[in-house]
Tab-separated table of C-alpha atoms in Angstrom:
chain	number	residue	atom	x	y	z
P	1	UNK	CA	11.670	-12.443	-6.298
P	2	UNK	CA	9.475	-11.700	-9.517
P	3	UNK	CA	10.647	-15.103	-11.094
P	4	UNK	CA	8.259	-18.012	-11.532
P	5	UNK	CA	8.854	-21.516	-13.488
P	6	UNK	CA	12.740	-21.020	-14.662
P	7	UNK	CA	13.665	-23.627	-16.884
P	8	UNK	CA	16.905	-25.120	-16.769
P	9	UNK	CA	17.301	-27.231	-19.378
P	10	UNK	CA	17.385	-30.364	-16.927
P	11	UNK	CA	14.777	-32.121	-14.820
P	12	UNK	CA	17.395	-33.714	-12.876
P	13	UNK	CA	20.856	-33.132	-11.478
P	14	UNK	CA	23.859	-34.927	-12.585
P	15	UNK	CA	26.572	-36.082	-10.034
P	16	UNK	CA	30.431	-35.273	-10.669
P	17	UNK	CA	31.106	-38.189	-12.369
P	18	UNK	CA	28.529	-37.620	-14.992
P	19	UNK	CA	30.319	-34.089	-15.908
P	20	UNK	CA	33.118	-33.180	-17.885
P	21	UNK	CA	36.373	-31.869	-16.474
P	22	UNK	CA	35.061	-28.040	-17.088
P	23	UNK	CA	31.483	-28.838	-15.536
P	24	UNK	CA	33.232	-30.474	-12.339
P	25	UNK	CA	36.109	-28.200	-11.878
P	26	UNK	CA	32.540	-24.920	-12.296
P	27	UNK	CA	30.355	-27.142	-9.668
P	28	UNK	CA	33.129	-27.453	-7.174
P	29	UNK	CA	33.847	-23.477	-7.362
P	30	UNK	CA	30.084	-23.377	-6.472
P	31	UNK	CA	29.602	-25.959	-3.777
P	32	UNK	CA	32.668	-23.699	-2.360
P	33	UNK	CA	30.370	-20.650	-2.204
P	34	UNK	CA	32.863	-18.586	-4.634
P	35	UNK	CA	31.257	-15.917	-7.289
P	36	UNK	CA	31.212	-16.677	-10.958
P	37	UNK	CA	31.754	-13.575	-12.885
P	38	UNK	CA	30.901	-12.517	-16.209
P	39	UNK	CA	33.877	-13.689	-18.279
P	40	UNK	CA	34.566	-16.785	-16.590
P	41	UNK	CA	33.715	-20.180	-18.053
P	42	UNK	CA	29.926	-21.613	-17.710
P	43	UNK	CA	27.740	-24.526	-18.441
P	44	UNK	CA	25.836	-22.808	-21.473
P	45	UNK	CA	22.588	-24.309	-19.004
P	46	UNK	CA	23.692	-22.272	-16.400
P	47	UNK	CA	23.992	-19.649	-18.280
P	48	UNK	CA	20.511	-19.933	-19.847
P	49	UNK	CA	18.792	-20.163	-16.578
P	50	UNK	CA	20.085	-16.955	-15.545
P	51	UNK	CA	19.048	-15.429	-18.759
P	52	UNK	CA	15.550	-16.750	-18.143
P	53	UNK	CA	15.440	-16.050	-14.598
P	54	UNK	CA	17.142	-12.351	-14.477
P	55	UNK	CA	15.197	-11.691	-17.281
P	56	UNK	CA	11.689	-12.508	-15.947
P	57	UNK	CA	12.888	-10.517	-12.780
P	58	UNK	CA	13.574	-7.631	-14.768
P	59	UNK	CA	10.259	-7.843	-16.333
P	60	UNK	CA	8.409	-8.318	-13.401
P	61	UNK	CA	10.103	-5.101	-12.287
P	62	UNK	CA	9.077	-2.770	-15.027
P	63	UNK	CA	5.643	-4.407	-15.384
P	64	UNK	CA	4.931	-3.922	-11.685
P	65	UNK	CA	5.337	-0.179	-12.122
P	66	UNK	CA	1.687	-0.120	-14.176
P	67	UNK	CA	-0.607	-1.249	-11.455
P	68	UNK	CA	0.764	1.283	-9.043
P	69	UNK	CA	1.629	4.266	-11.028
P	70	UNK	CA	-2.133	4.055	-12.108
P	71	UNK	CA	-3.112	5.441	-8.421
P	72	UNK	CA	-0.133	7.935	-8.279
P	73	UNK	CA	-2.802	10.838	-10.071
P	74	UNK	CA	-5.270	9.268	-7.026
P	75	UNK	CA	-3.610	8.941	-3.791
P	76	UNK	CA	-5.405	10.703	-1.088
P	77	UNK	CA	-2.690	13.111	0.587
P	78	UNK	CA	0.541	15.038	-1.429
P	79	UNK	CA	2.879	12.643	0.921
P	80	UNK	CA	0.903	9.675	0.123
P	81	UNK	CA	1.784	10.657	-3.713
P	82	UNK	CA	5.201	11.873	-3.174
P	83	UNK	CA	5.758	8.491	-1.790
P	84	UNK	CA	4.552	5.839	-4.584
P	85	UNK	CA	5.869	8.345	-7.121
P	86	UNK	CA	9.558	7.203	-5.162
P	87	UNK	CA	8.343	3.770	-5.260
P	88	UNK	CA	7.810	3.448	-8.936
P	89	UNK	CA	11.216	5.451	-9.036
P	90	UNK	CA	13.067	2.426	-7.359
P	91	UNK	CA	11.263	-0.446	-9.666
P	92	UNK	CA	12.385	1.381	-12.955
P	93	UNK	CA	15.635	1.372	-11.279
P	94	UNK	CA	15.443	-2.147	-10.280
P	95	UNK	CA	14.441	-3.212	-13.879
P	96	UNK	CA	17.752	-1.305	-15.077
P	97	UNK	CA	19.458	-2.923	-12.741
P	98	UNK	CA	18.585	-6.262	-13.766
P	99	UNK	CA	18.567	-6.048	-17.092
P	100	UNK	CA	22.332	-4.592	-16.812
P	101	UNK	CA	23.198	-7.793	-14.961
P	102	UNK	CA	21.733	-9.952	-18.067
P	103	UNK	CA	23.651	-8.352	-20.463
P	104	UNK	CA	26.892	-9.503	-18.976
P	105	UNK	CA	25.622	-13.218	-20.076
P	106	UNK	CA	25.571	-11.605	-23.557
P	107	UNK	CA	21.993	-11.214	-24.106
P	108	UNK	CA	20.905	-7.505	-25.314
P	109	UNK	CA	18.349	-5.667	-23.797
P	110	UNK	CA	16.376	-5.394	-27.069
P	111	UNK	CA	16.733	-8.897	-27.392
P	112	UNK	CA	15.004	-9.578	-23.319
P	113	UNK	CA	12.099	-6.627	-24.834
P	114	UNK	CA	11.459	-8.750	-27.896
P	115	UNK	CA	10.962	-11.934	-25.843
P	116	UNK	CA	8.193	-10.048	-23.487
P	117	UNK	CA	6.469	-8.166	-26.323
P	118	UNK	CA	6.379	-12.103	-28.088
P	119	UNK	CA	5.081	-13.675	-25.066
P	120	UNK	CA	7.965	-16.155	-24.891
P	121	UNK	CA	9.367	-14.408	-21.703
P	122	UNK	CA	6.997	-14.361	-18.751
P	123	UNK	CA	7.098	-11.534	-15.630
P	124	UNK	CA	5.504	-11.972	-11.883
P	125	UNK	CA	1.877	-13.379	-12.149
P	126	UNK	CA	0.878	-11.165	-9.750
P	127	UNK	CA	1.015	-7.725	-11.916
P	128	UNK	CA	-1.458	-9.732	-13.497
P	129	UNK	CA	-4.478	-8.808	-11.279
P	130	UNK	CA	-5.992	-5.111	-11.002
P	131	UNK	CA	-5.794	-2.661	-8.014
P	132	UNK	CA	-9.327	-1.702	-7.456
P	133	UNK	CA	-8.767	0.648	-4.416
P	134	UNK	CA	-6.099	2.680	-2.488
P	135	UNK	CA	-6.150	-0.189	-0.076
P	136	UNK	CA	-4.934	-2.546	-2.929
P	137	UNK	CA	-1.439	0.045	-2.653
P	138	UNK	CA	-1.456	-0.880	0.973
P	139	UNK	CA	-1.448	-4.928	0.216
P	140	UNK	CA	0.747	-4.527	-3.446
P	141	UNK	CA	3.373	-2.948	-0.282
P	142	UNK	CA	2.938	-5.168	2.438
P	143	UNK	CA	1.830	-8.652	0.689
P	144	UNK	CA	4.160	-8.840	-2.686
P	145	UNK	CA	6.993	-6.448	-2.166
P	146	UNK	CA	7.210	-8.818	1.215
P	147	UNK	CA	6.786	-12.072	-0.487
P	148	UNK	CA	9.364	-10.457	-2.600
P	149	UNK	CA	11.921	-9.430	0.120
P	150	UNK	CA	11.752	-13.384	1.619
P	151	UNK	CA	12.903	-14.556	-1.703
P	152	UNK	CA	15.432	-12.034	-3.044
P	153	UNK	CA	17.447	-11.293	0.421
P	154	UNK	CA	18.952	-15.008	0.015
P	155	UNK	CA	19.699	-14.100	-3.644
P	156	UNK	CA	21.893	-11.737	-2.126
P	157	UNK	CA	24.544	-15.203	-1.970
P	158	UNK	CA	23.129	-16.434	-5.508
P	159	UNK	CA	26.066	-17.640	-7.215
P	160	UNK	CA	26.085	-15.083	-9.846
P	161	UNK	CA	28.340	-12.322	-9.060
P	162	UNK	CA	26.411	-9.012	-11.278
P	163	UNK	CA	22.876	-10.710	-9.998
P	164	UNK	CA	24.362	-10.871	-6.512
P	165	UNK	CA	25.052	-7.300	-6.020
P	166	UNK	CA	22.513	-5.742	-7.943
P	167	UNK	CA	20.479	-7.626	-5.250
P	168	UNK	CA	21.865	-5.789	-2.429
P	169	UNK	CA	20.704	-2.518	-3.130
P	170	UNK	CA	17.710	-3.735	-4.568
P	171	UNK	CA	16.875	-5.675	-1.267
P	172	UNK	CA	17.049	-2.214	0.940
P	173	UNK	CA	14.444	-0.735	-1.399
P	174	UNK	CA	12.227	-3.413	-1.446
P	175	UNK	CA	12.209	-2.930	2.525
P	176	UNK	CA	11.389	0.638	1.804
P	177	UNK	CA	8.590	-0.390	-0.438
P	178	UNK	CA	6.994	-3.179	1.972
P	179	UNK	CA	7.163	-0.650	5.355
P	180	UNK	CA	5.036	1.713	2.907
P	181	UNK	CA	2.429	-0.558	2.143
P	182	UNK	CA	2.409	-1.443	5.880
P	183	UNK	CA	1.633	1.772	6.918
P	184	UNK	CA	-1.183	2.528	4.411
P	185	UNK	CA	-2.690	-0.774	5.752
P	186	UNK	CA	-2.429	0.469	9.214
P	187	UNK	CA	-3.827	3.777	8.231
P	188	UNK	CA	-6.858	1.943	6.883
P	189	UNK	CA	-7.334	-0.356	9.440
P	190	UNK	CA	-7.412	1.892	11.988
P	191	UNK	CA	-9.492	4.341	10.061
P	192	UNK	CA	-13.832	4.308	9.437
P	193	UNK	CA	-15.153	0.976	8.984
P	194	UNK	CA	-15.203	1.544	5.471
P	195	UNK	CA	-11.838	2.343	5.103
P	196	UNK	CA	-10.930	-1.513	7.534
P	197	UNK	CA	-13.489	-2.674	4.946
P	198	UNK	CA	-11.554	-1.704	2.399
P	199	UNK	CA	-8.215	-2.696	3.856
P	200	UNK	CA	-9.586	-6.478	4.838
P	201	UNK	CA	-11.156	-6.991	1.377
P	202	UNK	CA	-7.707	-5.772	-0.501
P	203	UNK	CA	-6.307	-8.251	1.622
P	204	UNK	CA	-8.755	-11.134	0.896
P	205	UNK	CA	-7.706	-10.570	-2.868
P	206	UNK	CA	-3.854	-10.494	-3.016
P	207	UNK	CA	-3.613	-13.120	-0.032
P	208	UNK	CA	-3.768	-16.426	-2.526
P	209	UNK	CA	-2.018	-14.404	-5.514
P	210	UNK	CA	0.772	-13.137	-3.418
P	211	UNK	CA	1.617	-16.807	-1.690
P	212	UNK	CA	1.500	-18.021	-5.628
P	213	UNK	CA	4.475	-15.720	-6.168
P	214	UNK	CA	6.506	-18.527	-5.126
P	215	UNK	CA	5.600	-20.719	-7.885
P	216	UNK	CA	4.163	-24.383	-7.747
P	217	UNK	CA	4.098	-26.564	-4.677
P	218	UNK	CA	8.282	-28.273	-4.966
P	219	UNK	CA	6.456	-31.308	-5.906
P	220	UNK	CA	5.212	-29.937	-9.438
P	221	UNK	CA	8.655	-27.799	-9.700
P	222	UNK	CA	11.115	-30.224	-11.732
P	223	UNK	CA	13.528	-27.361	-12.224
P	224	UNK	CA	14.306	-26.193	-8.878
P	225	UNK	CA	16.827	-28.860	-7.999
P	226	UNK	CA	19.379	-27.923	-10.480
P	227	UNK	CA	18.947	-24.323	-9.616
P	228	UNK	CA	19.499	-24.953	-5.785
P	229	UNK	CA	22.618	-27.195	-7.266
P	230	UNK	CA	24.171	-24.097	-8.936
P	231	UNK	CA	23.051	-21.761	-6.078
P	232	UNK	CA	21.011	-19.843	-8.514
P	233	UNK	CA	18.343	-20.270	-6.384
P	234	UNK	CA	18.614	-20.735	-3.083
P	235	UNK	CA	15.832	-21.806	-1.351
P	236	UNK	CA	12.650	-24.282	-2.451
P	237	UNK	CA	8.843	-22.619	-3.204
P	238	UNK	CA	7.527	-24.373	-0.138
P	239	UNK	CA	10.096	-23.311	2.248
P	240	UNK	CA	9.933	-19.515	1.221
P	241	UNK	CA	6.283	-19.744	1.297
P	242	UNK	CA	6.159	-21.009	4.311
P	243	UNK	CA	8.794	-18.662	6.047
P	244	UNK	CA	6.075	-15.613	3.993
P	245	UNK	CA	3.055	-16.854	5.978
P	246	UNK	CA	4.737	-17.631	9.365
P	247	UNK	CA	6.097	-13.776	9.007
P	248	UNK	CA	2.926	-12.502	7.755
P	249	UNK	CA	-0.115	-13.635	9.480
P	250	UNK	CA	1.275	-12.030	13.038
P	251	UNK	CA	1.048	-8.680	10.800
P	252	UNK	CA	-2.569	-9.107	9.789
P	253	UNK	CA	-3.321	-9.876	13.354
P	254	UNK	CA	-1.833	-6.830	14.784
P	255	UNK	CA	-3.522	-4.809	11.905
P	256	UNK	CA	-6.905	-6.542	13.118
P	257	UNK	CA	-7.585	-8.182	9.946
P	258	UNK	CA	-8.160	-11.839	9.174
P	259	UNK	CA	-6.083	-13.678	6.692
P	260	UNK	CA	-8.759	-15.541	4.413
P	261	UNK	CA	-7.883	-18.985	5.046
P	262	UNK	CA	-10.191	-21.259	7.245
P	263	UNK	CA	-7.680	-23.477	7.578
P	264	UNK	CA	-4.839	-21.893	8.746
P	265	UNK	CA	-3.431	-22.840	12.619
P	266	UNK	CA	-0.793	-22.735	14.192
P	267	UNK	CA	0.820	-26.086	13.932
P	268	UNK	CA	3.529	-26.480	17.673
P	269	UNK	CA	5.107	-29.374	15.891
P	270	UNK	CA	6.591	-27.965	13.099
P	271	UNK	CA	7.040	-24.242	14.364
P	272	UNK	CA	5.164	-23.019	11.814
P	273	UNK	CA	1.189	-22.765	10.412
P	274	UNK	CA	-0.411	-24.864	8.515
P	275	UNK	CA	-1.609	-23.165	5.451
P	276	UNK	CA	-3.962	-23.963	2.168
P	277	UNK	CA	-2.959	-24.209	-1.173
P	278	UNK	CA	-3.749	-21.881	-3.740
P	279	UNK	CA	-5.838	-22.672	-6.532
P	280	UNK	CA	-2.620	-23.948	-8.691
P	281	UNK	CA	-5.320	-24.203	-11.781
P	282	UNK	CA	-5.747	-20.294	-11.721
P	283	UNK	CA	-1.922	-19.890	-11.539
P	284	UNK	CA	-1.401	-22.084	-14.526
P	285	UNK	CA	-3.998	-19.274	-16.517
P	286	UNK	CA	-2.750	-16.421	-15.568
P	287	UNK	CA	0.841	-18.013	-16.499
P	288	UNK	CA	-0.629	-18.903	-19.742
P	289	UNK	CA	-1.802	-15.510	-20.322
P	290	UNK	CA	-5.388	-15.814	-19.419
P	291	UNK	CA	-5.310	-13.194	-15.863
P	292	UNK	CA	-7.542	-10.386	-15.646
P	293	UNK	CA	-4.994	-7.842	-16.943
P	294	UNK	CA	-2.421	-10.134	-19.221
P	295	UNK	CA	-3.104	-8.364	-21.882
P	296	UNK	CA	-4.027	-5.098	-20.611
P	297	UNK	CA	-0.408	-5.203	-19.047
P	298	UNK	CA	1.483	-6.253	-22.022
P	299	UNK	CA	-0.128	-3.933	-24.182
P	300	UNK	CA	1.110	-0.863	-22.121
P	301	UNK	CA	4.708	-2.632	-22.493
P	302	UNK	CA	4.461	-3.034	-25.736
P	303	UNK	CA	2.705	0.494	-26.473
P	304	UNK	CA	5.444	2.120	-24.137
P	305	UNK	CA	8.273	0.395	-26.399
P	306	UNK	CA	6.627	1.335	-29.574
P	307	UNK	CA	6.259	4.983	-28.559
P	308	UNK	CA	9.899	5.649	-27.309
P	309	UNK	CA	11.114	4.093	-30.152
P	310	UNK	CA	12.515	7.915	-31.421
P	311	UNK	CA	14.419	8.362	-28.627
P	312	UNK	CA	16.219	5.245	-28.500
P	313	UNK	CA	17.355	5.841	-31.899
P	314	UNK	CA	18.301	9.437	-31.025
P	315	UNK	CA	20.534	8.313	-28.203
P	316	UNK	CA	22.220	5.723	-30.360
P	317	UNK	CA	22.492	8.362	-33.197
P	318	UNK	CA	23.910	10.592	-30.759
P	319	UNK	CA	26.736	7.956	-29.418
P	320	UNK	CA	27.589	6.970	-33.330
P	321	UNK	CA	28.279	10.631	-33.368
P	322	UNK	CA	30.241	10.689	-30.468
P	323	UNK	CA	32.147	7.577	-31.302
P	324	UNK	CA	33.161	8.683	-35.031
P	325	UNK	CA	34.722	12.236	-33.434
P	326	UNK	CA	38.236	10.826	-32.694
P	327	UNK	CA	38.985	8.997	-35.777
P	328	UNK	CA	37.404	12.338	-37.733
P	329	UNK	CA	40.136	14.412	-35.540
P	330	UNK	CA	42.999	12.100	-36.724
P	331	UNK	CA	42.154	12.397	-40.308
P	332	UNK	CA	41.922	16.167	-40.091
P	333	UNK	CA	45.157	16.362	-38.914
């Protein structure tokens, strides 16, 4: 998932007998693993969170498209093109998507485009950071479309019905998008030693940004409790990070590339490697705003917006039009 520090409103979560007879009767649907739908009753902090959290997905969706679709004019073979060109097909679609699945919480789409264009609604740190090569398409695939697939597959049971099943088809794409990176990586690794040059040193650069996708250690993430408590989220940072590098690091090795991490081991005790921690300071700036492309990648946004501004007003002219045709017919008559 593209969604990093979601607010909820709460830095702790209260028991039954500190809620009110609607709160405990809308926990108790939860803790029984049934779907909350659009017109049902909410907690307006559920509700919020969602907003925040579908919304920076969303985001992180349509954002994501600029870092790849800037090789599309570059890729090396027709099929290699034909293929991202699909790729940044799906993430538009995703985006829509998402962004149909916040407007049932009665938020507007304008209203989720204002936020980004303000800066007061965040997307995916990791857009933040440029693709120097064709090997960077290659680790963008394998390394964040994966770290992506380990958290949105358990949304698939989020507690949100629209979010739920706009997850589903989302999640077979994403599986689409991470075998394609795979496969470039493979091509390059098993290509001139420039080209497994390239391929290791595209891989030393998105390895730390990709396990930050997460978000902060659970320690620093005061918010994630009452998201796990509504099911909105269903896992914590740490355990999906984890579950990323345990699935990952047998992939580098069979591409013959070395994760850059001196400390990493397998660790017998707890099934698992041990791992280090990214530099949680750089996180924090590139969060802020302060990443090698933040503004580079909000200014396309905005620019984008700005630019099809014409057409969005010709499609609503067009559907005032439409709308006013019946009650014209009537008065004719």
């Amino acid at each position: 998932m593209y969604a990093q520090l979601v607010k909820t409103d709460s830095t702790h979560v209260r028991g039954l007998d500190e809620m009110s007879a609607e709160e405990r009767a809308f926990q108790e649907r939860i803790d029984r693993g049934e779907k909350i739908e659009p017109k049902e009753w909410m907690p307006e902090g559920y509700r919020k969170t969602l907003i925040r959290q579908i919304g920076q997905h969303a985001h992180s969706e349509i954002v994501g498209q600029l870092p790849e679709g800037n090789w599309i004019t570059r890729a090396p073979t027709l099929e290699r093109k034909t293929i991202l060109l699909a790729k940044v097909q799906d993430e538009a679609g995703h985006g829509l998507y998402l962004y149909c699945a916040a407007e049932t919480l009665g938020v507007s789409r304008d209203e989720l485009m204002e936020l980004l264009h303000a800066g007061k609604m965040k997307y995916s740190s990791i857009f933040n950071y440029p693709t120097l090569t064709w090997a960077d398409m290659g680790a963008v695939g394998w390394l964040v479309d994966g770290a992506a697939i380990m958290n949105q597959v358990p949304l698939q049971r989020t507690s949100y019905g629209p979010y739920s099943r706009a997850m589903i088809r989302i999640c077979k794409e994403e599986s689409f998008h991470q075998r394609q990176g795979y496969d470039i990586m493979m091509t390059m690794a098993r290509g001139t030693p420039a080209q497994k040059h390239m391929a290791q040193d595209a891989l030393n650069r998105f390895w730390y940004p990709a396990l930050m996708m997460f978000g902060p250690s659970d320690k620093d993430s005061v918010h994630s409790a009452q998201s796990m408590a509504w099911k909105i989220k269903m896992n914590t940072n740490d355990e999906l990070r984890q579950k990323f590098v345990d699935q990952t690091v047998p992939q580098a090795e069979h591409l013959g590339l070395t994760v850059p991490d001196e400390n990493l081991r397998w660790n017998e005790e707890k099934g698992g490697y041990d791992f280090s921690e990214p530099d949680w300071s750089e996180f924090f700036e590139v969060i802020a705003g302060n990443g090698p492309c933040n503004r580079e990648r909000l200014g396309a946004r905005v620019k984008a917006w700005e630019d099809g501004a014409w057409f969005r007003d010709g499609l609503k002219a067009h559907a005032d039009k439409a709308a006013r045709r019946p009650a014209m017919a009537i008065a004719a008559e």
